[in-house]
């Protein structure tokens, strides 16, 4: 299921981010029962919340959250940030594709 199928065609993801995800082989793992769309690369999962804090399930968190999951442990949050520019910088420095 794609994020558009799960969250609707109006769910807004910055085109620079979708380009990065597509060019670096991230898989859309979004599911309609989740709080937000998700994209996975290996053990990393990127969660993308609504642009507006007022419509987010967790309004106190950042828009973007990256987790790392080892097979026998709960996912570890690596960062939780608001800005797309900061996200792209952190992804390129954290994940070597």
mmCIF file of C-alpha atoms in Angstrom:
data_model
loop_
_atom_site.group_PDB
_atom_site.id
_atom_site.type_symbol
_atom_site.label_atom_id
_atom_site.label_comp_id
_atom_site.label_asym_id
_atom_site.label_seq_id
_atom_site.Cartn_x
_atom_site.Cartn_y
_atom_site.Cartn_z
ATOM 1 C CA UNK A 1 0.000 0.000 0.000
ATOM 2 C CA UNK A 2 1.363 3.438 -0.844
ATOM 3 C CA UNK A 3 1.135 6.472 1.407
ATOM 4 C CA UNK A 4 -1.336 8.039 -1.043
ATOM 5 C CA UNK A 5 -3.596 4.977 -0.813
ATOM 6 C CA UNK A 6 -3.323 4.902 2.981
ATOM 7 C CA UNK A 7 -3.490 8.645 3.728
ATOM 8 C CA UNK A 8 -5.059 10.175 0.614
ATOM 9 C CA UNK A 9 -3.801 12.079 -2.399
ATOM 10 C CA UNK A 10 -3.767 15.333 -0.442
ATOM 11 C CA UNK A 11 -1.135 14.167 2.069
ATOM 12 C CA UNK A 12 1.721 16.588 1.442
ATOM 13 C CA UNK A 13 5.318 15.347 1.220
ATOM 14 C CA UNK A 14 7.961 17.794 -0.041
ATOM 15 C CA UNK A 15 9.046 16.901 -3.601
ATOM 16 C CA UNK A 16 12.730 17.132 -2.581
ATOM 17 C CA UNK A 17 12.105 14.432 0.002
ATOM 18 C CA UNK A 18 10.205 12.131 -2.358
ATOM 19 C CA UNK A 19 13.033 12.541 -4.865
ATOM 20 C CA UNK A 20 15.611 11.617 -2.198
ATOM 21 C CA UNK A 21 13.583 8.590 -1.086
ATOM 22 C CA UNK A 22 13.054 7.352 -4.650
ATOM 23 C CA UNK A 23 16.679 7.894 -5.678
ATOM 24 C CA UNK A 24 17.976 6.026 -2.613
ATOM 25 C CA UNK A 25 15.665 2.996 -2.809
ATOM 26 C CA UNK A 26 13.487 3.666 0.243
ATOM 27 C CA UNK A 27 10.379 1.458 0.213
ATOM 28 C CA UNK A 28 6.958 2.955 0.939
ATOM 29 C CA UNK A 29 5.707 0.836 3.867
ATOM 30 C CA UNK A 30 2.733 3.023 4.748
ATOM 31 C CA UNK A 31 -0.336 1.356 6.205
ATOM 32 C CA UNK A 32 -3.718 2.976 6.867
ATOM 33 C CA UNK A 33 -3.780 1.942 10.553
ATOM 34 C CA UNK A 34 -0.494 3.734 11.277
ATOM 35 C CA UNK A 35 -0.392 7.300 12.613
ATOM 36 C CA UNK A 36 1.683 8.477 9.639
ATOM 37 C CA UNK A 37 3.170 7.352 6.323
ATOM 38 C CA UNK A 38 6.419 5.410 6.596
ATOM 39 C CA UNK A 39 9.340 4.607 4.338
ATOM 40 C CA UNK A 40 11.905 1.900 5.063
ATOM 41 C CA UNK A 41 15.489 1.256 4.030
ATOM 42 C CA UNK A 42 17.057 -1.761 5.702
ATOM 43 C CA UNK A 43 16.553 -1.356 9.447
ATOM 44 C CA UNK A 44 15.704 2.363 9.161
ATOM 45 C CA UNK A 45 12.136 3.675 9.083
ATOM 46 C CA UNK A 46 11.238 7.273 8.329
ATOM 47 C CA UNK A 47 7.839 8.397 9.627
ATOM 48 C CA UNK A 48 6.283 11.533 8.104
ATOM 49 C CA UNK A 49 3.524 13.322 10.012
ATOM 50 C CA UNK A 50 1.032 15.847 8.678
ATOM 51 C CA UNK A 51 2.439 19.276 7.771
ATOM 52 C CA UNK A 52 0.042 20.989 10.192
ATOM 53 C CA UNK A 53 0.665 20.270 13.883
ATOM 54 C CA UNK A 54 -3.068 20.673 14.533
ATOM 55 C CA UNK A 55 -3.905 17.596 12.433
ATOM 56 C CA UNK A 56 -1.098 15.322 13.677
ATOM 57 C CA UNK A 57 -1.785 12.394 15.949
ATOM 58 C CA UNK A 58 1.249 13.486 18.012
ATOM 59 C CA UNK A 59 1.328 17.297 17.682
ATOM 60 C CA UNK A 60 4.212 17.814 20.121
ATOM 61 C CA UNK A 61 6.696 15.865 18.023
ATOM 62 C CA UNK A 62 8.529 16.906 14.892
ATOM 63 C CA UNK A 63 7.147 16.177 11.456
ATOM 64 C CA UNK A 64 9.883 13.655 10.680
ATOM 65 C CA UNK A 65 11.031 10.787 12.865
ATOM 66 C CA UNK A 66 13.753 8.301 11.938
ATOM 67 C CA UNK A 67 13.933 5.007 13.808
ATOM 68 C CA UNK A 68 16.393 2.123 13.671
ATOM 69 C CA UNK A 69 15.211 -1.377 14.522
ATOM 70 C CA UNK A 70 17.408 -4.327 15.317
ATOM 71 C CA UNK A 71 15.735 -7.699 14.955
ATOM 72 C CA UNK A 72 15.455 -8.497 18.673
ATOM 73 C CA UNK A 73 14.835 -5.012 20.083
ATOM 74 C CA UNK A 74 12.258 -2.229 20.017
ATOM 75 C CA UNK A 75 12.942 0.513 17.472
ATOM 76 C CA UNK A 76 15.356 3.224 18.605
ATOM 77 C CA UNK A 77 14.475 6.805 17.689
ATOM 78 C CA UNK A 78 17.481 8.446 16.018
ATOM 79 C CA UNK A 79 15.921 11.864 15.573
ATOM 80 C CA UNK A 80 12.615 13.709 15.538
ATOM 81 C CA UNK A 81 12.708 17.016 13.641
ATOM 82 C CA UNK A 82 10.392 19.514 11.961
ATOM 83 C CA UNK A 83 12.217 20.987 8.950
ATOM 84 C CA UNK A 84 12.633 19.199 5.605
ATOM 85 C CA UNK A 85 16.040 20.826 4.960
ATOM 86 C CA UNK A 86 17.352 19.583 8.301
ATOM 87 C CA UNK A 87 15.897 16.133 7.597
ATOM 88 C CA UNK A 88 17.641 15.833 4.244
ATOM 89 C CA UNK A 89 20.954 16.894 5.793
ATOM 90 C CA UNK A 90 20.586 14.364 8.620
ATOM 91 C CA UNK A 91 19.554 11.542 6.291
ATOM 92 C CA UNK A 92 22.534 12.044 4.019
ATOM 93 C CA UNK A 93 24.930 12.150 6.974
ATOM 94 C CA UNK A 94 23.315 9.273 8.919
ATOM 95 C CA UNK A 95 22.566 6.753 6.186
ATOM 96 C CA UNK A 96 25.153 5.724 3.677
ATOM 97 C CA UNK A 97 23.415 4.206 0.636
#
